[in-house]
Coordinates of C-alpha atoms and ligand atoms in Angstrom, one line a residue:
M120 CA 179.6 83.7 145.0
L121 CA 177.2 85.3 142.0
I122 CA 174.0 83.0 141.3
R123 CA 173.5 85.1 137.6
V124 CA 169.8 84.7 137.2
K125 CA 168.8 84.4 133.3
N126 CA 168.2 88.0 131.6
A127 CA 167.1 88.6 134.8
G128 CA 169.3 91.8 134.8
L129 CA 170.1 91.6 138.4
D130 CA 172.8 89.2 140.5
I131 CA 172.8 88.6 143.7
P132 CA 174.7 87.9 146.7
S133 CA 174.6 84.9 148.1
S134 CA 175.3 85.2 151.1
E135 CA 172.2 88.6 150.9
I136 CA 169.9 84.6 149.5
T137 CA 171.5 81.6 151.7
P138 CA 171.2 81.7 155.8
E139 CA 167.5 81.5 156.8
E140 CA 166.4 79.9 153.6
T141 CA 166.7 76.3 156.0
Y142 CA 164.4 74.6 154.0
L143 CA 165.6 76.0 150.6
N144 CA 168.5 74.7 148.8
R145 CA 171.0 77.1 147.0
R146 CA 170.7 74.9 143.7
R147 CA 166.6 74.7 144.5
F148 CA 166.5 78.2 144.5
I149 CA 168.5 78.4 141.4
A150 CA 166.2 76.3 139.3
A151 CA 163.5 78.4 140.9
A152 CA 164.9 81.1 139.6
G153 CA 165.4 80.0 136.5
A154 CA 161.3 79.6 135.5
I155 CA 160.7 82.5 137.1
A156 CA 163.0 84.6 135.1
G157 CA 162.0 82.3 131.5
G158 CA 158.0 83.2 131.4
H159 CA 158.5 86.5 133.1
L160 CA 159.6 89.5 133.6
M161 CA 161.2 91.2 136.4
A162 CA 161.8 93.6 138.8
P163 CA 165.3 95.4 139.0
A164 CA 165.9 96.4 141.9
L165 CA 166.7 94.4 145.4
G166 CA 165.1 95.5 148.6
G167 CA 164.8 95.4 152.5
K168 CA 166.1 93.2 155.0
A169 CA 169.5 91.8 154.0
G170 CA 169.3 87.8 154.4
R171 CA 166.0 87.1 152.2
A172 CA 165.3 87.4 149.2
Y173 CA 162.4 89.7 147.8
A174 CA 163.5 90.5 145.0
Q175 CA 161.9 88.6 142.4
G176 CA 158.9 89.6 143.6
G177 CA 157.3 92.7 142.0
Q178 CA 157.5 95.0 145.0
D179 CA 158.7 95.3 148.1
F180 CA 156.8 93.7 150.7
S181 CA 160.0 93.3 152.7
D182 CA 159.1 95.4 155.8
A183 CA 155.5 94.3 155.7
T184 CA 153.3 92.4 158.1
D185 CA 150.7 90.8 158.5
E186 CA 147.8 92.7 161.4
L187 CA 149.1 90.4 164.2
G188 CA 153.1 91.6 162.8
G189 CA 153.6 88.7 161.0
E190 CA 156.2 89.4 158.7
V191 CA 155.6 88.8 155.3
N192 CA 157.5 85.3 153.7
T193 CA 159.9 85.9 150.6
Y194 CA 159.4 85.7 147.0
E195 CA 161.2 82.3 146.6
D196 CA 159.1 80.7 150.3
I197 CA 155.5 82.0 148.4
T198 CA 156.6 80.7 144.7
T199 CA 159.6 77.3 145.2
Y200 CA 157.3 75.6 148.5
N201 CA 153.9 75.3 147.6
N202 CA 150.5 72.2 147.4
F203 CA 149.1 71.9 144.1
Y204 CA 149.0 68.2 143.2
E205 CA 148.3 68.1 140.1
F206 CA 152.1 69.1 139.2
G207 CA 153.4 66.7 142.1
T208 CA 152.5 66.3 145.6
D209 CA 156.3 66.9 146.6
K210 CA 156.4 70.6 147.6
R211 CA 158.5 71.6 144.7
D212 CA 157.5 70.1 142.1
P213 CA 155.0 72.7 141.3
S214 CA 157.4 75.2 140.9
R215 CA 159.1 72.8 138.4
N216 CA 157.0 71.0 136.6
S217 CA 154.8 73.6 135.4
G218 CA 156.3 74.8 133.1
D219 CA 154.9 73.9 130.3
F220 CA 151.4 75.3 131.6
K221 CA 149.7 78.3 130.3
P222 CA 147.1 80.4 131.9
E223 CA 146.2 82.3 128.9
P224 CA 143.9 83.1 126.6
W225 CA 142.2 81.9 129.9
T226 CA 137.8 81.5 130.4
V227 CA 135.5 80.2 133.1
E228 CA 131.8 79.5 132.8
V229 CA 130.1 80.6 135.8
N230 CA 126.5 78.2 135.9
G231 CA 123.7 77.0 137.4
H232 CA 121.7 79.2 139.8
C233 CA 122.5 83.0 139.1
A234 CA 121.3 84.8 136.4
K235 CA 123.9 85.9 133.9
P236 CA 125.3 81.8 133.4
G237 CA 127.6 81.8 130.1
T238 CA 131.6 81.9 129.8
Y239 CA 134.1 84.5 130.4
A240 CA 136.4 85.9 129.7
L241 CA 138.9 86.2 132.3
E242 CA 139.5 89.6 131.7
D243 CA 135.7 90.1 131.5
L244 CA 134.5 88.5 134.6
L245 CA 137.2 90.6 136.3
A246 CA 137.2 94.4 133.8
P247 CA 134.0 96.2 136.1
H248 CA 136.2 95.6 139.3
T249 CA 139.7 96.9 141.6
E250 CA 142.6 95.0 142.1
E251 CA 143.8 95.1 145.5
D252 CA 147.2 94.4 147.1
R253 CA 145.8 91.6 150.8
I254 CA 148.4 90.5 153.5
Y255 CA 147.1 87.5 154.6
R256 CA 148.1 83.8 156.1
L257 CA 147.8 80.6 154.4
R258 CA 147.4 78.2 156.7
C259 CA 148.3 74.2 156.0
V260 CA 146.4 72.0 157.7
E261 CA 150.1 70.1 157.5
A262 CA 150.5 72.9 160.4
W263 CA 152.6 75.1 157.8
S264 CA 151.6 78.7 156.9
M265 CA 152.8 81.5 155.1
V266 CA 152.4 85.0 155.3
I267 CA 151.3 86.4 151.7
P268 CA 150.5 90.1 149.9
W269 CA 148.1 88.6 147.7
R270 CA 146.3 90.9 145.3
G271 CA 142.7 90.0 144.1
I272 CA 139.5 91.2 143.5
P273 CA 137.1 91.0 146.6
L274 CA 134.8 87.3 145.6
A275 CA 131.4 89.9 146.7
D276 CA 132.2 91.8 143.8
V277 CA 132.3 89.2 141.4
I278 CA 129.6 87.5 143.0
S279 CA 127.3 90.2 143.4
R280 CA 127.4 91.0 139.2
L281 CA 126.6 87.1 138.4
E282 CA 123.1 87.8 139.8
P283 CA 122.9 84.7 141.4
T284 CA 119.6 83.4 142.8
G285 CA 117.8 81.9 145.8
S286 CA 118.4 78.6 145.1
A287 CA 121.8 78.9 145.1
N288 CA 123.5 78.3 148.7
Y289 CA 126.8 77.1 147.9
V290 CA 128.9 77.9 145.6
Q291 CA 131.6 75.3 144.1
F292 CA 135.1 76.1 141.8
K293 CA 136.6 73.5 139.2
T294 CA 140.7 73.3 138.6
V295 CA 141.4 73.2 135.0
V296 CA 142.3 69.7 133.5
R297 CA 145.5 69.6 131.4
P298 CA 146.7 66.5 131.8
E299 CA 148.8 67.0 128.9
E300 CA 150.3 70.4 129.8
M301 CA 150.1 69.3 134.8
P302 CA 151.8 66.1 134.4
G303 CA 150.1 65.0 137.9
Q304 CA 147.5 63.9 135.8
R305 CA 148.9 62.4 133.6
R306 CA 149.5 58.9 136.7
R307 CA 146.2 57.6 134.8
L308 CA 146.9 53.7 136.9
I309 CA 145.7 55.0 140.6
P310 CA 145.3 58.6 139.4
I311 CA 146.7 60.8 142.3
L312 CA 143.3 63.0 143.4
P313 CA 140.4 62.7 141.2
W314 CA 140.4 65.0 139.4
P315 CA 139.5 68.0 138.1
Y316 CA 140.3 68.9 141.9
L317 CA 136.5 70.6 142.9
E318 CA 136.4 73.2 146.2
G319 CA 133.4 75.7 148.0
L320 CA 131.8 77.4 150.2
R321 CA 128.8 78.3 152.0
M322 CA 127.5 81.4 149.5
D323 CA 128.1 84.0 153.3
E324 CA 132.0 82.5 153.3
A325 CA 132.3 83.5 149.5
M326 CA 130.6 87.1 150.0
N327 CA 132.4 87.3 153.1
P328 CA 134.1 90.3 152.7
L329 CA 137.8 88.1 153.0
T330 CA 137.5 85.9 150.3
L331 CA 139.7 86.7 147.6
L332 CA 140.0 85.7 144.4
V333 CA 143.7 85.3 143.7
T334 CA 145.0 87.1 140.5
G335 CA 148.7 87.8 141.7
L336 CA 151.3 88.3 144.8
Y337 CA 153.8 90.2 145.7
G338 CA 152.4 92.4 143.2
R339 CA 152.4 90.9 139.7
S340 CA 150.2 88.6 138.1
L341 CA 150.2 84.7 140.3
L342 CA 153.4 82.1 138.6
N343 CA 151.5 78.3 137.5
Q344 CA 153.3 77.4 141.1
N345 CA 150.6 79.5 142.7
G346 CA 147.7 78.6 140.2
A347 CA 147.3 81.2 137.6
P348 CA 146.3 82.8 136.6
L349 CA 143.3 82.8 138.9
R350 CA 142.7 81.0 142.7
L351 CA 140.5 80.8 145.2
M352 CA 142.3 82.2 149.2
A353 CA 139.6 82.8 152.6
P354 CA 142.3 83.4 155.1
W355 CA 140.5 81.6 158.1
K356 CA 141.0 78.1 156.5
Y357 CA 142.9 75.4 156.9
G358 CA 144.6 75.9 152.7
F359 CA 143.4 73.4 150.5
K360 CA 139.5 75.3 150.1
N361 CA 142.3 77.8 148.9
V362 CA 141.5 76.3 145.2
K363 CA 143.9 77.1 142.6
S364 CA 143.0 77.4 138.5
I365 CA 140.2 77.9 138.7
V366 CA 138.2 77.2 135.5
E367 CA 134.8 76.9 136.1
I368 CA 132.2 78.8 138.6
S369 CA 128.7 77.1 139.3
F370 CA 126.2 77.9 142.2
V371 CA 124.4 75.7 143.2
E372 CA 121.4 74.2 146.6
E373 CA 123.2 71.2 148.4
M374 CA 126.2 71.3 150.0
P375 CA 128.6 70.8 147.1
R376 CA 131.0 68.1 146.7
N377 CA 135.2 69.1 147.9
T378 CA 138.1 66.9 146.7
W379 CA 139.7 65.9 149.8
N380 CA 136.2 65.8 152.0
V381 CA 135.8 62.8 148.2
Q382 CA 139.4 61.2 149.2
T383 CA 139.5 61.2 153.1
P384 CA 136.5 62.0 154.5
H385 CA 137.6 61.5 158.4
E386 CA 140.3 63.4 157.8
Y387 CA 138.8 66.6 155.6
G388 CA 135.7 68.2 156.1
F389 CA 133.7 70.6 154.1
Y390 CA 134.0 74.3 156.3
A391 CA 137.4 73.3 157.1
N392 CA 137.7 76.4 159.6
V393 CA 141.5 76.2 161.0
N394 CA 140.8 75.4 164.7
P395 CA 143.4 74.7 166.6
E396 CA 140.9 72.6 169.3
V397 CA 140.3 70.0 166.2
D398 CA 142.5 67.7 165.1
H399 CA 143.6 65.7 162.4
P400 CA 142.9 62.4 162.8
R401 CA 146.9 62.2 162.5
W402 CA 148.7 64.8 164.3
S403 CA 147.6 67.4 166.4
Q404 CA 146.6 71.3 165.7
A405 CA 147.2 72.4 167.3
R406 CA 151.0 74.4 167.0
E407 CA 152.0 76.1 163.1
R408 CA 155.4 76.9 162.0
R409 CA 155.7 79.8 160.1
I410 CA 158.1 79.0 156.9
G411 CA 161.8 80.7 157.7
K412 CA 161.6 80.5 161.7
L413 CA 162.7 77.7 164.1
L414 CA 160.4 77.5 166.4
R415 CA 156.8 76.1 166.2
Q416 CA 154.2 79.3 167.3
P417 CA 150.4 78.9 168.5
T418 CA 147.7 78.8 166.1
L419 CA 145.1 81.1 166.3
M420 CA 140.9 79.6 166.5
F421 CA 140.1 81.0 162.7
N422 CA 143.7 81.2 161.7
G423 CA 142.9 84.5 164.1
Y424 CA 140.8 86.5 161.1
G425 CA 137.7 85.1 163.7
D426 CA 136.5 89.1 165.3
Q427 CA 135.3 89.5 160.9
V428 CA 134.2 85.3 160.2
A429 CA 133.0 83.6 163.9
H430 CA 129.8 84.8 163.2
M431 CA 129.2 82.7 160.3
Y432 CA 129.5 79.7 162.7
A433 CA 127.2 80.6 165.8
G434 CA 125.7 77.5 167.4
M435 CA 128.0 75.7 165.5
D436 CA 129.1 72.0 166.4
L437 CA 132.9 72.6 165.4
T438 CA 133.7 69.4 166.1
R439 CA 131.5 67.7 164.1
W440 CA 131.7 70.8 161.2
Y441 CA 134.9 69.8 160.6
Ligands
MTE102 N1 143.3 72.6 141.8 C1 144.5 73.0 143.6 N2 144.7 73.5 144.8 C2 145.0 73.8 145.6 C3 145.2 72.7 145.8 C4 146.1 71.8 144.9 O1 146.2 70.3 144.5 N3 145.6 71.4 143.6 N4 146.0 72.3 147.0 C5 145.9 73.3 148.5 C6 146.6 72.8 148.7 S1 146.8 71.5 150.5 C7 147.5 74.3 149.4 S2 148.3 74.4 151.1 C8 147.2 75.9 148.9 C9 149.0 75.8 148.5 O2 148.9 77.2 147.6 P1 150.1 77.5 147.7 O3 151.2 77.2 146.8 O4 149.8 79.5 146.8 O5 150.8 78.2 148.9 O6 147.1 74.6 147.3 C10 145.6 74.8 147.7 N5 144.7 74.4 146.6
MO103 MO1 147.2 72.0 152.2

């Protein structure tokens, strides 16, 4: 059987895409591929490993791994298994419900303790900096993980140009509020979360060379479900720190509020460093399931990035600052 991807000039034999996609049934794949074909140009060639579908990504990362040898997840994994509550709480909701979202044009407001506040067109915020492809693990607090070839700009490059002052101890990020384009924000009586979604980093975390402002993945622009057109990636932290569709960056003196900490403070802290020794109150954080793999694997301290980040937390009690 052939699955015909509309407008894409690309026929994928279903035998090549289904076997390992244990959580993805064929119908979901077709829905996702259709959504992608509608909004973006598709890569013309099928490349990479038999049995896994990488074709929709712009660049072939099928043989790429992270620095620990972890295989990159498929483009389908990465674009159909998402957390983005503005589009609904089910993992499939963001790919299904984000079709009306318009990531262009986009502006970002910069405010607080810095010499260059203002409202920046996204191109102007990013233009002088060079995009890089980096393969980082995303590890969700729900104990699943993926390896993703991100494309982005070091957050440090952008921050340096905005010239924060000595009072800027933290950076806060805000997601856009657009109930007319984001069905998850339309629930009035009992909102899914208090909007806007807020996150923050301490200034040294924001300036760490690992931290990216992400504009794409698999060599192409972000799809809406992954946080188009601009989202954060701090790979040693749980996934919820990586705020999507950012419209505001504030340089602040005090530790900012972050949505999940406000929502459930005993479960989610500000730091949210991946830590197999500190359990979530309702489940263990010691092991994780890499999406696309059957067996669970041990979770690494700082998601395996300890050499680059552990020094920032020397002397801190990580059971208190979770
Ligand atoms: N604005 C916003 N950002 C968000 C979320 C969200 O619900 N809203 N979910 C977070 C969580 S819990 C995770 S695990 C990651 C998932 O990113 P991905 O879907 O690109 O893999 O996004 C984070 N960023
Ligand atoms: Mo998450």
